[in-house]
Amino acid sequence: MMSLLNKCDIDYKSLQDTVLPLWLNKYIEIGIEKREDVNCYTYKNIKKFELFYPDYIGNEFSNNKVVVDVDKVGNVAKSLGISLKFAFKIAGLLVKIPQNFNIVISYDNMDFIVSFYCKRKYEEWLIDDLDSYMDEAIFVITT
C-alpha cells in the first residue's frame, strides 16, 4: 500500500481537502452500533447481518465492507483518497466505543474495499506481515 500511497501522492493536506460522496457520508452520519443479536459491531443502516463464518471478526469484516468503485469515482488516486478519508471517519466513530478495532482498506487493482472489525483476544483476521499479501494492497488503522 505504501507504494500506492506514494504513487498517488496522498498526504495529510490532500486528505483534508478530500470530500466524501454523499452515499459514504450516510454511513458516518447514521453511525455504528453493537448488534446484541449477533454480538457484532456494524453500521446502523445494515438491515440484515449475515453469518458467513464461525467467528465474530470474520462476520464483522464481511458485513461491514464498503466498496469504493474506481471506475465510478474516476481514478485510483481519487478513490484512494476517498477510501482513506472514509476509514479515518470510521475510526473517529469507533474511538468512542471502549473496544479496539481494525479498519482495513484493501485494493485489488479494481476497487478499494473499506471494512472494520472489533479486535478480539482469541480471533485473528489479518496476518501481521501485511506485505505478504500478494494479490492486494492492505492498509490498517487500529483504534
PDB file of C-alpha atoms in Angstrom:
ATOM      1  CA  MET A   1       0.000   0.000   0.000  1.00  0.00           C
ATOM      2  CA  MET A   2       2.916   2.365   0.688  1.00  0.00           C
ATOM      3  CA  SER A   3       3.965   2.329  -2.964  1.00  0.00           C
ATOM      4  CA  LEU A   4       0.382   3.124  -3.972  1.00  0.00           C
ATOM      5  CA  LEU A   5       0.219   5.998  -1.474  1.00  0.00           C
ATOM      6  CA  ASN A   6       3.492   7.402  -2.827  1.00  0.00           C
ATOM      7  CA  LYS A   7       2.458   6.899  -6.451  1.00  0.00           C
ATOM      8  CA  CYS A   8      -0.849   8.704  -5.863  1.00  0.00           C
ATOM      9  CA  ASP A   9       0.883  11.471  -3.884  1.00  0.00           C
ATOM     10  CA  ILE A  10      -1.580  11.256  -0.983  1.00  0.00           C
ATOM     11  CA  ASP A  11      -0.635  13.376   2.023  1.00  0.00           C
ATOM     12  CA  TYR A  12      -2.328  14.984   5.013  1.00  0.00           C
ATOM     13  CA  LYS A  13      -3.255  18.168   3.103  1.00  0.00           C
ATOM     14  CA  SER A  14      -4.821  16.323   0.182  1.00  0.00           C
ATOM     15  CA  LEU A  15      -6.770  14.148   2.608  1.00  0.00           C
ATOM     16  CA  GLN A  16      -8.114  17.246   4.368  1.00  0.00           C
ATOM     17  CA  ASP A  17      -9.378  18.559   1.028  1.00  0.00           C
ATOM     18  CA  THR A  18     -10.999  15.252   0.045  1.00  0.00           C
ATOM     19  CA  VAL A  19     -14.788  15.351   0.057  1.00  0.00           C
ATOM     20  CA  LEU A  20     -16.699  12.169   0.772  1.00  0.00           C
ATOM     21  CA  PRO A  21     -19.551  11.321  -1.596  1.00  0.00           C
ATOM     22  CA  LEU A  22     -22.996  11.605  -0.009  1.00  0.00           C
ATOM     23  CA  TRP A  23     -23.540   7.826  -0.029  1.00  0.00           C
ATOM     24  CA  LEU A  24     -20.414   7.338   2.120  1.00  0.00           C
ATOM     25  CA  ASN A  25     -21.314  10.218   4.424  1.00  0.00           C
ATOM     26  CA  LYS A  26     -24.576   8.396   5.195  1.00  0.00           C
ATOM     27  CA  TYR A  27     -22.620   5.574   6.880  1.00  0.00           C
ATOM     28  CA  ILE A  28     -20.835   8.113   9.085  1.00  0.00           C
ATOM     29  CA  GLU A  29     -23.978  10.132   9.871  1.00  0.00           C
ATOM     30  CA  ILE A  30     -26.020   7.058  10.806  1.00  0.00           C
ATOM     31  CA  GLY A  31     -23.197   5.610  12.908  1.00  0.00           C
ATOM     32  CA  ILE A  32     -22.119   2.265  14.291  1.00  0.00           C
ATOM     33  CA  GLU A  33     -23.772   0.033  16.850  1.00  0.00           C
ATOM     34  CA  LYS A  34     -23.284  -3.275  18.583  1.00  0.00           C
ATOM     35  CA  ARG A  35     -25.928  -5.723  17.473  1.00  0.00           C
ATOM     36  CA  GLU A  36     -26.736  -7.813  20.504  1.00  0.00           C
ATOM     37  CA  ASP A  37     -28.477 -10.493  18.402  1.00  0.00           C
ATOM     38  CA  VAL A  38     -25.145 -11.445  16.760  1.00  0.00           C
ATOM     39  CA  ASN A  39     -22.708  -9.883  19.286  1.00  0.00           C
ATOM     40  CA  CYS A  40     -21.066  -7.881  16.493  1.00  0.00           C
ATOM     41  CA  TYR A  41     -20.450  -4.237  15.625  1.00  0.00           C
ATOM     42  CA  THR A  42     -21.880  -2.899  12.393  1.00  0.00           C
ATOM     43  CA  TYR A  43     -23.206   0.175  10.656  1.00  0.00           C
ATOM     44  CA  LYS A  44     -26.639   1.117  11.966  1.00  0.00           C
ATOM     45  CA  ASN A  45     -28.030   1.140   8.423  1.00  0.00           C
ATOM     46  CA  ILE A  46     -27.206  -2.557   7.842  1.00  0.00           C
ATOM     47  CA  LYS A  47     -30.568  -4.287   7.974  1.00  0.00           C
ATOM     48  CA  LYS A  48     -29.537  -7.921   7.591  1.00  0.00           C
ATOM     49  CA  PHE A  49     -26.359  -9.163   9.265  1.00  0.00           C
ATOM     50  CA  GLU A  50     -25.223 -12.377   7.565  1.00  0.00           C
ATOM     51  CA  LEU A  51     -23.343 -15.064   9.492  1.00  0.00           C
ATOM     52  CA  PHE A  52     -20.764 -16.329   6.987  1.00  0.00           C
ATOM     53  CA  TYR A  53     -18.059 -17.500   9.388  1.00  0.00           C
ATOM     54  CA  PRO A  54     -17.822 -19.297  12.740  1.00  0.00           C
ATOM     55  CA  ASP A  55     -16.046 -16.274  14.285  1.00  0.00           C
ATOM     56  CA  TYR A  56     -17.150 -12.734  15.121  1.00  0.00           C
ATOM     57  CA  ILE A  57     -14.275 -10.993  13.325  1.00  0.00           C
ATOM     58  CA  GLY A  58     -14.942 -12.712  10.012  1.00  0.00           C
ATOM     59  CA  ASN A  59     -18.611 -11.831  10.188  1.00  0.00           C
ATOM     60  CA  GLU A  60     -17.953  -8.200  11.107  1.00  0.00           C
ATOM     61  CA  PHE A  61     -15.357  -7.831   8.373  1.00  0.00           C
ATOM     62  CA  SER A  62     -17.655  -9.342   5.735  1.00  0.00           C
ATOM     63  CA  ASN A  63     -20.798  -7.440   6.727  1.00  0.00           C
ATOM     64  CA  ASN A  64     -19.068  -4.075   7.110  1.00  0.00           C
ATOM     65  CA  LYS A  65     -17.479  -3.988   3.646  1.00  0.00           C
ATOM     66  CA  VAL A  66     -17.969  -0.805   1.676  1.00  0.00           C
ATOM     67  CA  VAL A  67     -16.690  -0.763  -1.924  1.00  0.00           C
ATOM     68  CA  VAL A  68     -15.265   2.392  -3.482  1.00  0.00           C
ATOM     69  CA  ASP A  69     -15.512   1.642  -7.207  1.00  0.00           C
ATOM     70  CA  VAL A  70     -12.548   3.188  -9.043  1.00  0.00           C
ATOM     71  CA  ASP A  71     -14.473   3.324 -12.340  1.00  0.00           C
ATOM     72  CA  LYS A  72     -17.318   5.289 -10.762  1.00  0.00           C
ATOM     73  CA  VAL A  73     -15.010   7.681  -8.888  1.00  0.00           C
ATOM     74  CA  GLY A  74     -12.814   8.314 -11.896  1.00  0.00           C
ATOM     75  CA  ASN A  75      -9.266   7.295 -10.964  1.00  0.00           C
ATOM     76  CA  VAL A  76      -7.147   5.370  -8.476  1.00  0.00           C
ATOM     77  CA  ALA A  77      -5.707   8.403  -6.681  1.00  0.00           C
ATOM     78  CA  LYS A  78      -9.110   9.961  -6.016  1.00  0.00           C
ATOM     79  CA  SER A  79     -10.565   6.593  -4.946  1.00  0.00           C
ATOM     80  CA  LEU A  80      -7.671   6.028  -2.552  1.00  0.00           C
ATOM     81  CA  GLY A  81      -8.128   9.489  -1.038  1.00  0.00           C
ATOM     82  CA  ILE A  82     -11.852   8.889  -0.551  1.00  0.00           C
ATOM     83  CA  SER A  83     -11.191   5.447   0.967  1.00  0.00           C
ATOM     84  CA  LEU A  84      -8.628   6.852   3.410  1.00  0.00           C
ATOM     85  CA  LYS A  85     -10.861   9.745   4.417  1.00  0.00           C
ATOM     86  CA  PHE A  86     -13.760   7.343   4.975  1.00  0.00           C
ATOM     87  CA  ALA A  87     -11.557   4.997   7.038  1.00  0.00           C
ATOM     88  CA  PHE A  88     -10.397   7.856   9.275  1.00  0.00           C
ATOM     89  CA  LYS A  89     -14.011   8.979   9.734  1.00  0.00           C
ATOM     90  CA  ILE A  90     -14.919   5.420  10.782  1.00  0.00           C
ATOM     91  CA  ALA A  91     -12.003   5.495  13.234  1.00  0.00           C
ATOM     92  CA  GLY A  92     -13.474   8.693  14.676  1.00  0.00           C
ATOM     93  CA  LEU A  93     -16.707   6.841  15.405  1.00  0.00           C
ATOM     94  CA  LEU A  94     -15.016   3.727  16.765  1.00  0.00           C
ATOM     95  CA  VAL A  95     -12.744   5.506  19.265  1.00  0.00           C
ATOM     96  CA  LYS A  96     -15.907   6.354  21.218  1.00  0.00           C
ATOM     97  CA  ILE A  97     -16.515   2.624  21.815  1.00  0.00           C
ATOM     98  CA  PRO A  98     -14.444   1.085  24.644  1.00  0.00           C
ATOM     99  CA  GLN A  99     -13.008  -1.657  22.394  1.00  0.00           C
ATOM    100  CA  ASN A 100     -10.106  -1.775  19.938  1.00  0.00           C
ATOM    101  CA  PHE A 101     -10.887  -2.017  16.232  1.00  0.00           C
ATOM    102  CA  ASN A 102      -9.062  -2.510  12.960  1.00  0.00           C
ATOM    103  CA  ILE A 103     -10.225  -0.514   9.972  1.00  0.00           C
ATOM    104  CA  VAL A 104      -8.905  -2.170   6.823  1.00  0.00           C
ATOM    105  CA  ILE A 105      -8.508  -0.716   3.345  1.00  0.00           C
ATOM    106  CA  SER A 106      -7.671  -3.183   0.607  1.00  0.00           C
ATOM    107  CA  TYR A 107      -7.075  -2.626  -3.085  1.00  0.00           C
ATOM    108  CA  ASP A 108      -7.224  -5.438  -5.645  1.00  0.00           C
ATOM    109  CA  ASN A 109      -6.308  -3.379  -8.755  1.00  0.00           C
ATOM    110  CA  MET A 110     -10.025  -2.813  -9.417  1.00  0.00           C
ATOM    111  CA  ASP A 111     -11.731  -1.418  -6.321  1.00  0.00           C
ATOM    112  CA  PHE A 112     -10.960  -0.231  -2.817  1.00  0.00           C
ATOM    113  CA  ILE A 113     -12.735  -2.033  -0.008  1.00  0.00           C
ATOM    114  CA  VAL A 114     -13.052  -0.447   3.424  1.00  0.00           C
ATOM    115  CA  SER A 115     -14.165  -2.583   6.345  1.00  0.00           C
ATOM    116  CA  PHE A 116     -13.756  -2.804  10.104  1.00  0.00           C
ATOM    117  CA  TYR A 117     -13.890  -5.315  12.912  1.00  0.00           C
ATOM    118  CA  CYS A 118     -13.508  -5.416  16.676  1.00  0.00           C
ATOM    119  CA  LYS A 119     -10.226  -6.926  17.832  1.00  0.00           C
ATOM    120  CA  ARG A 120     -10.875  -9.967  19.997  1.00  0.00           C
ATOM    121  CA  LYS A 121      -8.448 -11.890  22.163  1.00  0.00           C
ATOM    122  CA  TYR A 122      -8.644 -15.314  20.533  1.00  0.00           C
ATOM    123  CA  GLU A 123      -9.605 -14.344  16.992  1.00  0.00           C
ATOM    124  CA  GLU A 124      -7.431 -13.058  14.142  1.00  0.00           C
ATOM    125  CA  TRP A 125      -8.308 -11.924  10.651  1.00  0.00           C
ATOM    126  CA  LEU A 126      -5.174 -10.470   9.069  1.00  0.00           C
ATOM    127  CA  ILE A 127      -1.651 -11.783   9.313  1.00  0.00           C
ATOM    128  CA  ASP A 128       0.898  -9.426  10.897  1.00  0.00           C
ATOM    129  CA  ASP A 129       3.084  -9.069   7.782  1.00  0.00           C
ATOM    130  CA  LEU A 130       0.788  -7.016   5.538  1.00  0.00           C
ATOM    131  CA  ASP A 131       3.425  -7.005   2.787  1.00  0.00           C
ATOM    132  CA  SER A 132       2.941 -10.754   2.364  1.00  0.00           C
ATOM    133  CA  TYR A 133      -0.494 -10.165   0.793  1.00  0.00           C
ATOM    134  CA  MET A 134       0.496 -10.577  -2.841  1.00  0.00           C
ATOM    135  CA  ASP A 135      -2.854 -10.143  -4.591  1.00  0.00           C
ATOM    136  CA  GLU A 136      -3.930  -6.941  -2.909  1.00  0.00           C
ATOM    137  CA  ALA A 137      -2.605  -3.894  -1.095  1.00  0.00           C
ATOM    138  CA  ILE A 138      -3.632  -3.643   2.571  1.00  0.00           C
ATOM    139  CA  PHE A 139      -3.684  -0.634   4.923  1.00  0.00           C
ATOM    140  CA  VAL A 140      -4.832  -0.925   8.540  1.00  0.00           C
ATOM    141  CA  ILE A 141      -5.809   1.716  11.096  1.00  0.00           C
ATOM    142  CA  THR A 142      -6.080   0.460  14.680  1.00  0.00           C
ATOM    143  CA  THR A 143      -8.063   2.318  17.321  1.00  0.00           C
TER     144      THR A 143
END
